[in-house]
Short mmCIF file of N, CA and C in Angstrom, two decimals:
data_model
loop_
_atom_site.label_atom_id
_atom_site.label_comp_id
_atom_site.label_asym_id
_atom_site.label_seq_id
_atom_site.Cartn_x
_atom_site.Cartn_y
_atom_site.Cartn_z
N UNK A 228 -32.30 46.03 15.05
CA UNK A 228 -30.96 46.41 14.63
C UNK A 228 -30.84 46.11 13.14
N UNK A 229 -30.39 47.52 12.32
CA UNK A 229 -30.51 47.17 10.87
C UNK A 229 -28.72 46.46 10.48
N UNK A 230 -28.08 47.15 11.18
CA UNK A 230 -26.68 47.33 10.88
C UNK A 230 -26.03 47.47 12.30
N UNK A 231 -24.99 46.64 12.44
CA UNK A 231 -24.24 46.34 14.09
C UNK A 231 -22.74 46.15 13.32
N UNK A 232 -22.28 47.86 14.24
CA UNK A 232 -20.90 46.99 14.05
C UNK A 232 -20.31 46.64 15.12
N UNK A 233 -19.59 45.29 15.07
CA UNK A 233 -19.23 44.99 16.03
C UNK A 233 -19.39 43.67 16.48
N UNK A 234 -19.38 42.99 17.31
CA UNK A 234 -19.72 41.12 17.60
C UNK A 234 -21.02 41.51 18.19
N UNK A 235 -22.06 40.74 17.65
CA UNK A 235 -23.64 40.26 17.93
C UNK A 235 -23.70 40.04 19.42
N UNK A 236 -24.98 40.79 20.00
CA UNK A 236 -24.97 40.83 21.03
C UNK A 236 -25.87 39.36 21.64
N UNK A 237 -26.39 38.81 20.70
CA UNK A 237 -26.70 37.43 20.85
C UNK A 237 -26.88 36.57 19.71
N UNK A 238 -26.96 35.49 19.28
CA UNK A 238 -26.93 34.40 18.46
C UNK A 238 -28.12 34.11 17.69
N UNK A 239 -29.04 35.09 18.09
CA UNK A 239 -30.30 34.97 17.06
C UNK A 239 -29.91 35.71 15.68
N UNK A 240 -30.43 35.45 14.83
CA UNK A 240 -30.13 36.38 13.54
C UNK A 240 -31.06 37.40 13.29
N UNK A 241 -32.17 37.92 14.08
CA UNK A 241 -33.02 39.04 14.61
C UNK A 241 -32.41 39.58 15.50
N UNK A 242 -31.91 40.90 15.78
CA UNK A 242 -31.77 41.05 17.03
C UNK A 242 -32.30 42.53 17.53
N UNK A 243 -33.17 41.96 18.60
CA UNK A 243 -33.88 43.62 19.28
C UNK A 243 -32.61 44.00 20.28
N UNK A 244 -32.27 45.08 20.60
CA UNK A 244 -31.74 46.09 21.61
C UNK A 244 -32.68 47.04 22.37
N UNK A 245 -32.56 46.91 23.29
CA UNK A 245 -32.65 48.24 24.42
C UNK A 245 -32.24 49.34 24.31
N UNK A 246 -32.46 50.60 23.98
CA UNK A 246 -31.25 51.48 23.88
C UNK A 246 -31.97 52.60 24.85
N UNK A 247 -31.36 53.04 25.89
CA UNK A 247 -31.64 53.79 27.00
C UNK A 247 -31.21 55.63 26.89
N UNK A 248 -31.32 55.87 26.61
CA UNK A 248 -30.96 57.66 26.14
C UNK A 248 -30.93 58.25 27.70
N UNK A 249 -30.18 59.10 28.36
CA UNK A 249 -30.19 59.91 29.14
C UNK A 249 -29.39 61.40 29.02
N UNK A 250 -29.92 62.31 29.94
CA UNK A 250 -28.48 63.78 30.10
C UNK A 250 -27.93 63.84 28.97
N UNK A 251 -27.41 62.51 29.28
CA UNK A 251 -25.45 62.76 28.46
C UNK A 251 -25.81 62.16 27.19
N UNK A 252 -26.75 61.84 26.63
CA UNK A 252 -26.98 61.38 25.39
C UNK A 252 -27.00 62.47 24.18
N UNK A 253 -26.09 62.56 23.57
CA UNK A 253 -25.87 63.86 22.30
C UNK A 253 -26.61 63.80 20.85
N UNK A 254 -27.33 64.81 20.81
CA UNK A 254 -28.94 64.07 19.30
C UNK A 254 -27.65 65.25 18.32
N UNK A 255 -27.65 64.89 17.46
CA UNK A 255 -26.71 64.95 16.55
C UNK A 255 -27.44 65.33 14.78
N UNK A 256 -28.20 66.20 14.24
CA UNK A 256 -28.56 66.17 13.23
C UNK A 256 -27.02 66.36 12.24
N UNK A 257 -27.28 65.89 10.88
CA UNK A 257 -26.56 66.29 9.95
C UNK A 257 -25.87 67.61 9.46
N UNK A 258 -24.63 67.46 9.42
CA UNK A 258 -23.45 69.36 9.31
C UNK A 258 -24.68 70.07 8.12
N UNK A 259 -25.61 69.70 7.29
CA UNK A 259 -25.76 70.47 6.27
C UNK A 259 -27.28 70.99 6.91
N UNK A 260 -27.25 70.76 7.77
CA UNK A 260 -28.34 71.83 8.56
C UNK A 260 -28.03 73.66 8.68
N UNK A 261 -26.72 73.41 9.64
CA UNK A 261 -26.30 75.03 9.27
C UNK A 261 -26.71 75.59 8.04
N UNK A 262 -26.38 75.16 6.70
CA UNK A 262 -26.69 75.73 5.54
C UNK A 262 -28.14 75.78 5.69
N UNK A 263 -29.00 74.75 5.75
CA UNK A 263 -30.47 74.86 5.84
C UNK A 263 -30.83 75.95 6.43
N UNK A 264 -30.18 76.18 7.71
CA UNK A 264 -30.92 77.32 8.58
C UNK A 264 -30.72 78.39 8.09
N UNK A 265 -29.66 78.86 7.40
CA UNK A 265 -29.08 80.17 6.49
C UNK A 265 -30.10 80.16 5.82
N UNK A 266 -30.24 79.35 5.18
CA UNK A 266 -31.03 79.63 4.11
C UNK A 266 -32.55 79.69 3.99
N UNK A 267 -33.03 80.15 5.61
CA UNK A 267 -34.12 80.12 5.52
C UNK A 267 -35.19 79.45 5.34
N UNK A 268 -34.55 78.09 6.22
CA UNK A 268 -35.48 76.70 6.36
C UNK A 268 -37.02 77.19 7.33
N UNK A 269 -38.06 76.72 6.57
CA UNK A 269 -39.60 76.91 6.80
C UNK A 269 -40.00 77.11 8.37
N UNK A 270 -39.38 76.07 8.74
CA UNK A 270 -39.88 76.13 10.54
C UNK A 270 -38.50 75.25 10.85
N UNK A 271 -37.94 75.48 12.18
CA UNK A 271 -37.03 75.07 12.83
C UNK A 271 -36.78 73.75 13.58
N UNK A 272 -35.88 73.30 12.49
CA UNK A 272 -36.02 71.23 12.95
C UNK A 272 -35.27 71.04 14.37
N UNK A 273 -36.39 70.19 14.95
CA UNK A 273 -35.35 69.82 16.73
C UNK A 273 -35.32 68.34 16.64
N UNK A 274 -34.57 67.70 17.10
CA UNK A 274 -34.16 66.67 17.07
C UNK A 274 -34.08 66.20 18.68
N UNK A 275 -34.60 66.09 19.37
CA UNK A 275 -33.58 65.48 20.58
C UNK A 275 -34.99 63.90 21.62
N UNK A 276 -34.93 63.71 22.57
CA UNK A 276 -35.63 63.19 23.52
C UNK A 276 -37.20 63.11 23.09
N UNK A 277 -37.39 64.44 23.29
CA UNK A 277 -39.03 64.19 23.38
C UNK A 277 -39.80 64.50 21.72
N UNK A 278 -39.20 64.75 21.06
CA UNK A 278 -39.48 64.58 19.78
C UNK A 278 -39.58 63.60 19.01
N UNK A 279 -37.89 62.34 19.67
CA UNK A 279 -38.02 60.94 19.00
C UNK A 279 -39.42 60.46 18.47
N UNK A 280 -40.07 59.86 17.44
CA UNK A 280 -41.08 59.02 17.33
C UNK A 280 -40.52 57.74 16.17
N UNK A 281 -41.30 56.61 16.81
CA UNK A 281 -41.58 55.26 16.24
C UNK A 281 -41.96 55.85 14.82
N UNK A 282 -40.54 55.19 13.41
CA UNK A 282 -40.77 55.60 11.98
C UNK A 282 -39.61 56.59 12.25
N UNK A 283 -38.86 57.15 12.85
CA UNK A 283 -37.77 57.97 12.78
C UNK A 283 -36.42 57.18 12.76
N UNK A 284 -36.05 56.83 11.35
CA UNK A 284 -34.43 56.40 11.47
C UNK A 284 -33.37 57.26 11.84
N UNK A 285 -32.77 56.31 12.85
CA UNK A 285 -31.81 56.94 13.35
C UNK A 285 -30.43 55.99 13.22
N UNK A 286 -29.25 56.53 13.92
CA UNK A 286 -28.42 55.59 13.85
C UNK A 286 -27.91 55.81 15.79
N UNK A 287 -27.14 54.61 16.01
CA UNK A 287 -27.12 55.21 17.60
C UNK A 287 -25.47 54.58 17.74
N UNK A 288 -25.11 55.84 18.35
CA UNK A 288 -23.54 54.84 18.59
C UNK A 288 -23.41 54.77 20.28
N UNK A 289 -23.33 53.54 20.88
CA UNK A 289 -22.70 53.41 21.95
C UNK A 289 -21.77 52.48 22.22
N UNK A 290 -21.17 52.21 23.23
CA UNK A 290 -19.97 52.10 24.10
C UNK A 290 -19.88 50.17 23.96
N UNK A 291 -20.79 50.01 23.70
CA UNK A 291 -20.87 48.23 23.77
C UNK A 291 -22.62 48.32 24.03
N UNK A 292 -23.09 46.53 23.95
CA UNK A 292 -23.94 46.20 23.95
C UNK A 292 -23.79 44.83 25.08
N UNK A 293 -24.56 44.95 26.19
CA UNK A 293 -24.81 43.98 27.04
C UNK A 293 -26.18 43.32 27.29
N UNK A 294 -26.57 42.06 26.96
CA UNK A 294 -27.32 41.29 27.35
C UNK A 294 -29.19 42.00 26.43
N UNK A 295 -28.47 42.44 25.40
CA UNK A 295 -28.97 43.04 24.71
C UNK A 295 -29.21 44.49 24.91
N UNK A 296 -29.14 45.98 25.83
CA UNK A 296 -29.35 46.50 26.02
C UNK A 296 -28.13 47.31 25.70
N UNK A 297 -28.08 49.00 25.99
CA UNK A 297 -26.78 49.65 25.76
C UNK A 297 -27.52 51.37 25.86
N UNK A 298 -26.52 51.88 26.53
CA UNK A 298 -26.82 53.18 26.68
C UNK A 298 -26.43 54.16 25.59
N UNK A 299 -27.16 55.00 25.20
CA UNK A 299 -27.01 55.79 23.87
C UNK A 299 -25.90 56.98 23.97
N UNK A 300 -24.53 56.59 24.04
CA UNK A 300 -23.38 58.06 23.81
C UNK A 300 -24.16 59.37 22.70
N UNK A 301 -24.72 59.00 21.75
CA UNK A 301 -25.28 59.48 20.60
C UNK A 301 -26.20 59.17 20.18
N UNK A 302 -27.19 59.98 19.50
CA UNK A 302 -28.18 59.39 18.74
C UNK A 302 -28.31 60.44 16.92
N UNK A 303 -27.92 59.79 16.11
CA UNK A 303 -27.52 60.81 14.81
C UNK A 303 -29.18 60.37 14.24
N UNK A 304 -29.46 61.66 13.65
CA UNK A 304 -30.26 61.87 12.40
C UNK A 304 -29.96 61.16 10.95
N UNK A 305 -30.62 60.19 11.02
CA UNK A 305 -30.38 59.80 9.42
C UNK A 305 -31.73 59.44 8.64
N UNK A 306 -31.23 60.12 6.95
CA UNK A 306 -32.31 60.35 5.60
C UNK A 306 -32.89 58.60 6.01
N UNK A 307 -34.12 58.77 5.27
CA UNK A 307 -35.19 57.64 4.88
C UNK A 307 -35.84 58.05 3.59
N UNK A 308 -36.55 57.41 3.30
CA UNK A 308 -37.43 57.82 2.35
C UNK A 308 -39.07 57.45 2.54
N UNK A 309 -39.83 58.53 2.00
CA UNK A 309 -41.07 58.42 2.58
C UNK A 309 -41.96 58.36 0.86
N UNK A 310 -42.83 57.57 0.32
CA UNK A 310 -43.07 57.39 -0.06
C UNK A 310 -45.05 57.58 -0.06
N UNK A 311 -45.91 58.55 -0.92
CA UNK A 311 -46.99 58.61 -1.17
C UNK A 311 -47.92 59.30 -2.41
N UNK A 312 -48.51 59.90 -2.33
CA UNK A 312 -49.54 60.67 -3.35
C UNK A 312 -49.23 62.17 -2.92
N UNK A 313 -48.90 62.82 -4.05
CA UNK A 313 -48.91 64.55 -4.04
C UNK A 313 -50.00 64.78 -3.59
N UNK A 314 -50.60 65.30 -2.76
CA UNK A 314 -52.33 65.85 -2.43
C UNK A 314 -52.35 67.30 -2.40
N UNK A 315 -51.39 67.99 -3.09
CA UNK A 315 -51.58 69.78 -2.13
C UNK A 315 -50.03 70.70 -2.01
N UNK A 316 -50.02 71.34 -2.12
CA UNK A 316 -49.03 72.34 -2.21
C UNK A 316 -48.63 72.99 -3.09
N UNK A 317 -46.96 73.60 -2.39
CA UNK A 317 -46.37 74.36 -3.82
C UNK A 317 -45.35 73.99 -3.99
N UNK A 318 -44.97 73.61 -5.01
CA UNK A 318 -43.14 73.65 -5.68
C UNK A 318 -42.38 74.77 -4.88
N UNK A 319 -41.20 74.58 -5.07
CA UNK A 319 -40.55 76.04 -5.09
C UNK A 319 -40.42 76.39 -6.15
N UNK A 320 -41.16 78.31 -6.22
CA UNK A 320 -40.81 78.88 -7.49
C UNK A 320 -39.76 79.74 -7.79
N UNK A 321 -38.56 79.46 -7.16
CA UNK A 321 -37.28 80.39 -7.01
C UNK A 321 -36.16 79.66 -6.64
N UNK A 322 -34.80 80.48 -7.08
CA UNK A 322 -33.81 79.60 -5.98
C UNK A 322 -33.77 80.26 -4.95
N UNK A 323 -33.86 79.92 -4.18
CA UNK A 323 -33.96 80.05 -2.91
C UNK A 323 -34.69 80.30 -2.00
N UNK A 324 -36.08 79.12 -2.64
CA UNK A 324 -37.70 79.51 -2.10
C UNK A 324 -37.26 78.03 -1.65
N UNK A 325 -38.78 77.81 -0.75
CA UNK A 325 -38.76 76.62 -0.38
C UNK A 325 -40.30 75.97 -0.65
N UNK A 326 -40.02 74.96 -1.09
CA UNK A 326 -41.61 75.00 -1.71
C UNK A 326 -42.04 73.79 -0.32
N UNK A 327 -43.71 73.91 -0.35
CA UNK A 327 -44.23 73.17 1.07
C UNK A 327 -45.15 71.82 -0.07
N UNK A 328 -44.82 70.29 0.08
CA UNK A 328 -46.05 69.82 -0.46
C UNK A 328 -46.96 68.71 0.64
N UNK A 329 -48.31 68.20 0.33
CA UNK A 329 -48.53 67.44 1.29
C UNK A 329 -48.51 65.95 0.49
N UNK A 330 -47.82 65.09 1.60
CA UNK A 330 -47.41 63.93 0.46
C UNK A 330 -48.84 62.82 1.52
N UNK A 331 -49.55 62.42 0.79
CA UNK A 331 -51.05 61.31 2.10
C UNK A 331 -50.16 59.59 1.87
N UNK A 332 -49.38 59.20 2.48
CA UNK A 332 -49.17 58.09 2.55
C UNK A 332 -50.26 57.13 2.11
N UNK A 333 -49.99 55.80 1.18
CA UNK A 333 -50.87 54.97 1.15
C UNK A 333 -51.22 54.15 2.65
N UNK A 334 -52.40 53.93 2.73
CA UNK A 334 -52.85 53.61 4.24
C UNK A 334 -52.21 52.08 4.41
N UNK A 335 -51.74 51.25 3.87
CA UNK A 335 -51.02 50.41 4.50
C UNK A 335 -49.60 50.62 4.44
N UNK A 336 -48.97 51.63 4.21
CA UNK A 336 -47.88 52.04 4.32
C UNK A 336 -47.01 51.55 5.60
N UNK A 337 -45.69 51.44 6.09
CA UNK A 337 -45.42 51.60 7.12
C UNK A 337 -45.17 52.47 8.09
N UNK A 338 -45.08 53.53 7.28
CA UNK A 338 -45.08 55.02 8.55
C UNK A 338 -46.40 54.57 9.15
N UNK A 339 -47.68 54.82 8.35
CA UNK A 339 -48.94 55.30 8.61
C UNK A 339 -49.24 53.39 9.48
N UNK A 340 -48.50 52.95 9.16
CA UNK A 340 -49.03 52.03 9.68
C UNK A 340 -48.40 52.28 11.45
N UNK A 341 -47.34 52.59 11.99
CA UNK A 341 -46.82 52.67 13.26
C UNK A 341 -47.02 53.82 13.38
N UNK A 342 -47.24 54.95 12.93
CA UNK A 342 -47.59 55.95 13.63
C UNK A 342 -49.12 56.44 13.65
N UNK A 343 -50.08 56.03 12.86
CA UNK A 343 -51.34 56.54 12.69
C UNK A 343 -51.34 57.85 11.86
N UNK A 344 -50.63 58.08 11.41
CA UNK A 344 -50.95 59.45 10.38
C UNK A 344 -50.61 58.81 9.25
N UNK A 345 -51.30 59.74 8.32
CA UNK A 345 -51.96 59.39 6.80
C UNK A 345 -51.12 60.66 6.01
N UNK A 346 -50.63 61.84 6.48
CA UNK A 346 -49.81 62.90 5.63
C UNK A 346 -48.59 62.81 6.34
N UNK A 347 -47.37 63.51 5.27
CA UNK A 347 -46.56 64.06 5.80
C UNK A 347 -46.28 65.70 5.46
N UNK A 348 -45.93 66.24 5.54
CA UNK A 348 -45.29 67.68 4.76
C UNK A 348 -44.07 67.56 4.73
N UNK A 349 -43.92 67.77 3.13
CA UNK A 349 -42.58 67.83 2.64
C UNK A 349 -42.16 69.06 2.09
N UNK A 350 -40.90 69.63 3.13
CA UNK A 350 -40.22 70.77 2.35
C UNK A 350 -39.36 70.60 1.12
N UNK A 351 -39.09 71.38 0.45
CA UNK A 351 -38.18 70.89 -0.75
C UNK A 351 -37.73 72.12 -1.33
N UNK A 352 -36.54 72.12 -1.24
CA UNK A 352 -35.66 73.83 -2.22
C UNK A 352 -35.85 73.45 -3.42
N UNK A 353 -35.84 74.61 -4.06
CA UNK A 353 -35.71 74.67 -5.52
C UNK A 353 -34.96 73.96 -6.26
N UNK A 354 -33.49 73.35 -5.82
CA UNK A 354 -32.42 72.92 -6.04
C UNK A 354 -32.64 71.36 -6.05
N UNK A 355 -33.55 70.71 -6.09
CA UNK A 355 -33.89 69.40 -5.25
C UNK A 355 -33.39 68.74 -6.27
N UNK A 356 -32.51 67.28 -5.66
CA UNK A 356 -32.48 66.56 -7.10
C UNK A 356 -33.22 65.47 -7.20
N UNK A 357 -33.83 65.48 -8.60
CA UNK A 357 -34.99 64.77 -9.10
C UNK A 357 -34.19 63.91 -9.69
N UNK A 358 -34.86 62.40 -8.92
CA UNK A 358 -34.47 61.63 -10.42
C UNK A 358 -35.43 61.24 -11.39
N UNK A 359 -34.71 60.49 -12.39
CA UNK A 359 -35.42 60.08 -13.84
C UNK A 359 -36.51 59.57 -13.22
N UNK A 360 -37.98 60.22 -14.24
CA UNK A 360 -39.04 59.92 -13.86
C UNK A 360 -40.21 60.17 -12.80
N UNK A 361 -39.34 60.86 -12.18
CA UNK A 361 -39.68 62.03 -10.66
C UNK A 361 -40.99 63.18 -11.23
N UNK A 362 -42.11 63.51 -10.78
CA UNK A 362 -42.87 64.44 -11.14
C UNK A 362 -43.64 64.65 -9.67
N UNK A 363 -43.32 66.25 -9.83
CA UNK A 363 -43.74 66.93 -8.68
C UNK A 363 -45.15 67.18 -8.73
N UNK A 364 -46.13 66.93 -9.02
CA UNK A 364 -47.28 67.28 -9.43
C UNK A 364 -48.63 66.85 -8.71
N UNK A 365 -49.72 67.68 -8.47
CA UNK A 365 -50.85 67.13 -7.62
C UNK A 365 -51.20 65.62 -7.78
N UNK A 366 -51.45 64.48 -7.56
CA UNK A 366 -51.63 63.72 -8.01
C UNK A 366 -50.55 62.71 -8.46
N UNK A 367 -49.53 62.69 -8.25
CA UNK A 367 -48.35 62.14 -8.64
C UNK A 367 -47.80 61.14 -7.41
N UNK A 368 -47.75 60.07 -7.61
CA UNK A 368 -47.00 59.17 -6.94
C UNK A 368 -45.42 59.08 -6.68
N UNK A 369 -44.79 59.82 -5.76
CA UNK A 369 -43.34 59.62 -5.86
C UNK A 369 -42.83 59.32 -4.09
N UNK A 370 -41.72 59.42 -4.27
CA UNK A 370 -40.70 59.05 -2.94
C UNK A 370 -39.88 60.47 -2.98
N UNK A 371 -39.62 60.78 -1.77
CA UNK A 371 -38.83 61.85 -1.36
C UNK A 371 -37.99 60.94 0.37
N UNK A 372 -36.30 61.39 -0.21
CA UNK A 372 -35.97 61.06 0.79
C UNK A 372 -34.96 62.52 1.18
N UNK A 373 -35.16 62.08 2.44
CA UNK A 373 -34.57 63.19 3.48
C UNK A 373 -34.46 63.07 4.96
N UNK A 374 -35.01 63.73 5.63
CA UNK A 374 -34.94 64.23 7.36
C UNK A 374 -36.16 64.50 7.42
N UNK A 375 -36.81 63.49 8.23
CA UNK A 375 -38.34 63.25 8.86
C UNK A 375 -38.21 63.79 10.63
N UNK A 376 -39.01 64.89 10.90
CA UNK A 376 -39.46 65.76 11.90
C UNK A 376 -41.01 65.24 12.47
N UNK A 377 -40.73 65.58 13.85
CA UNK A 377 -42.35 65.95 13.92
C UNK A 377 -41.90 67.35 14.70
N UNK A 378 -42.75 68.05 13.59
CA UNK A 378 -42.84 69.19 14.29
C UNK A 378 -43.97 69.92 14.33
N UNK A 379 -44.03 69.94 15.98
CA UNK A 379 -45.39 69.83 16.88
C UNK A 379 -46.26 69.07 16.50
N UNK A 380 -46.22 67.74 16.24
CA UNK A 380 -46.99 66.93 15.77
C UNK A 380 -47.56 66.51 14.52
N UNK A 381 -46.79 67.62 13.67
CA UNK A 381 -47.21 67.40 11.78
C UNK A 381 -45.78 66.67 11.49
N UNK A 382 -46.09 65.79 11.05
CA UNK A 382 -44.84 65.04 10.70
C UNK A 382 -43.91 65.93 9.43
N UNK A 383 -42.74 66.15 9.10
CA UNK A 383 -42.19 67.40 8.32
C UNK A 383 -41.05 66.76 8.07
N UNK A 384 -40.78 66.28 6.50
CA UNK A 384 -39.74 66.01 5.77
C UNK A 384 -39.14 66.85 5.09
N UNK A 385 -37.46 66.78 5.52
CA UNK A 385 -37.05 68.07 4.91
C UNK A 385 -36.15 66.94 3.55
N UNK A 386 -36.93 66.99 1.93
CA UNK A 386 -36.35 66.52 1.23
C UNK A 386 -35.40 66.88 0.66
N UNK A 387 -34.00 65.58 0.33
CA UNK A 387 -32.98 66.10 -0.51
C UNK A 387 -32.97 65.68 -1.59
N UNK A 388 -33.67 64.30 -1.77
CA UNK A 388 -33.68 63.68 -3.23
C UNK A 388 -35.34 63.39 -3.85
N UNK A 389 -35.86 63.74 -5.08
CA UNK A 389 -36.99 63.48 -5.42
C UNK A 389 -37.20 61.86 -5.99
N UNK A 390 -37.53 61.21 -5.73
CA UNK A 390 -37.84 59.91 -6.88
C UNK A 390 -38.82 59.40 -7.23
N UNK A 391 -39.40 58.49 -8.50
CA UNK A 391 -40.14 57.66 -8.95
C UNK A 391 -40.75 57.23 -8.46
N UNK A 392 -42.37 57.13 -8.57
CA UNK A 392 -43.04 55.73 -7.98
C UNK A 392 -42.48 54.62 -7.51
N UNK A 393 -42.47 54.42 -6.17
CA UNK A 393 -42.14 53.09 -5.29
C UNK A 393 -42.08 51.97 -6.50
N UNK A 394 -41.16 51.01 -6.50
CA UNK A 394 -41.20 49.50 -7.80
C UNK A 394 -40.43 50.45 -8.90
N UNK A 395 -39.75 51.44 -9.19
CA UNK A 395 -39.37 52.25 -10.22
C UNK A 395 -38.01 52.08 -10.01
N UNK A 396 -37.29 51.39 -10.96
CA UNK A 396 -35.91 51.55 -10.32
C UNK A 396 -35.13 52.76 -10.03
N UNK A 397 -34.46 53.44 -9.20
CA UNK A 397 -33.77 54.87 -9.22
C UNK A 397 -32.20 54.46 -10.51
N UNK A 398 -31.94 55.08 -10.95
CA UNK A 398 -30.95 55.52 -11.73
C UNK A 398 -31.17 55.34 -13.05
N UNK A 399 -29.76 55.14 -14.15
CA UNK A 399 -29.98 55.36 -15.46
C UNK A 399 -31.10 54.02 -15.88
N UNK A 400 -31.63 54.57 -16.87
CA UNK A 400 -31.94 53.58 -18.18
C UNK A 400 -31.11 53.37 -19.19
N UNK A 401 -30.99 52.24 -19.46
CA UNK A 401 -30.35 51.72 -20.90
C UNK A 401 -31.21 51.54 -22.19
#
């Protein structure tokens, strides 16, 4: 549990939960998907049950928490950031292209460390915002955060923000 609102479901200052998903459990991606899909997003993001994987932040709202455990009313899609080496792809060269890159996680990473994969594929519109110091380029060390997929088993980040080498602070310089 990163964030609990609400009274602690026990007195440790770690606390694991149970969280049980069934039927009635509602997977919830982010409203700015519609626009994505208009606009001719690469391959079609699913979100629900059998897609979940270990390295997918989520947020979960349910009803209370008992004896540590709690059944999932919801389970929402939420951005992370994935952090590695440019190895491959293309920018987008248009507005309203979508450019594909392959980002190889460093191998002690923590994705690659709980899931066993070493790439991700990152989509990215033309429109992407880069911050200071951000370079899209073969060989380039940066962070892209967004909406992490597996789809059909290639892990697939759909990025909204570009950033700096990991240790780089994000925002202005003075």
């Amino acid at each position: 549990v990163r964030q609990q609102i609400g009274p602690a479901a026990s007195a440790t200052p770690i606390q694991k939960d149970t969280i049980t998903v069934n039927s009635q459990t509602q997977w919830v991606m982010p409203g700015l998907w519609q626009n994505l899909l208009a606009a001719g997003l690469p391959f079609k993001p699913t979100f629900n049950a059998s897609t979940l994987f270990a390295g997918q932040v989520v947020a979960v709202q349910a009803s209370g928490v008992t004896n540590n455990a709690a059944t999932a009313q919801t389970v929402f899609l939420a951005p992370q950031t994935v952090s590695g080496t440019i190895t491959g792809g293309v920018a987008p060269t248009c507005m309203g292209c979508w450019g594909q890159l392959t980002l190889t996680l460093p191998s002690g990473s923590w994705l690659a460390t709980i899931t066993g994969q070493s790439t991700v594929t990152v989509i990215l519109p033309a429109g992407i915002q880069a911050l200071p110091g951000a370079t899209a380029a073969t060989s380039s060390v940066v962070r892209f955060n967004g909406f992490l997929f597996n789809n059909n088993g290639v892990f697939t980040l759909v990025a909204v923000v570009e950033g700096p080498p990991p240790g780089t602070p994000i925002g202005p310089t003075i």
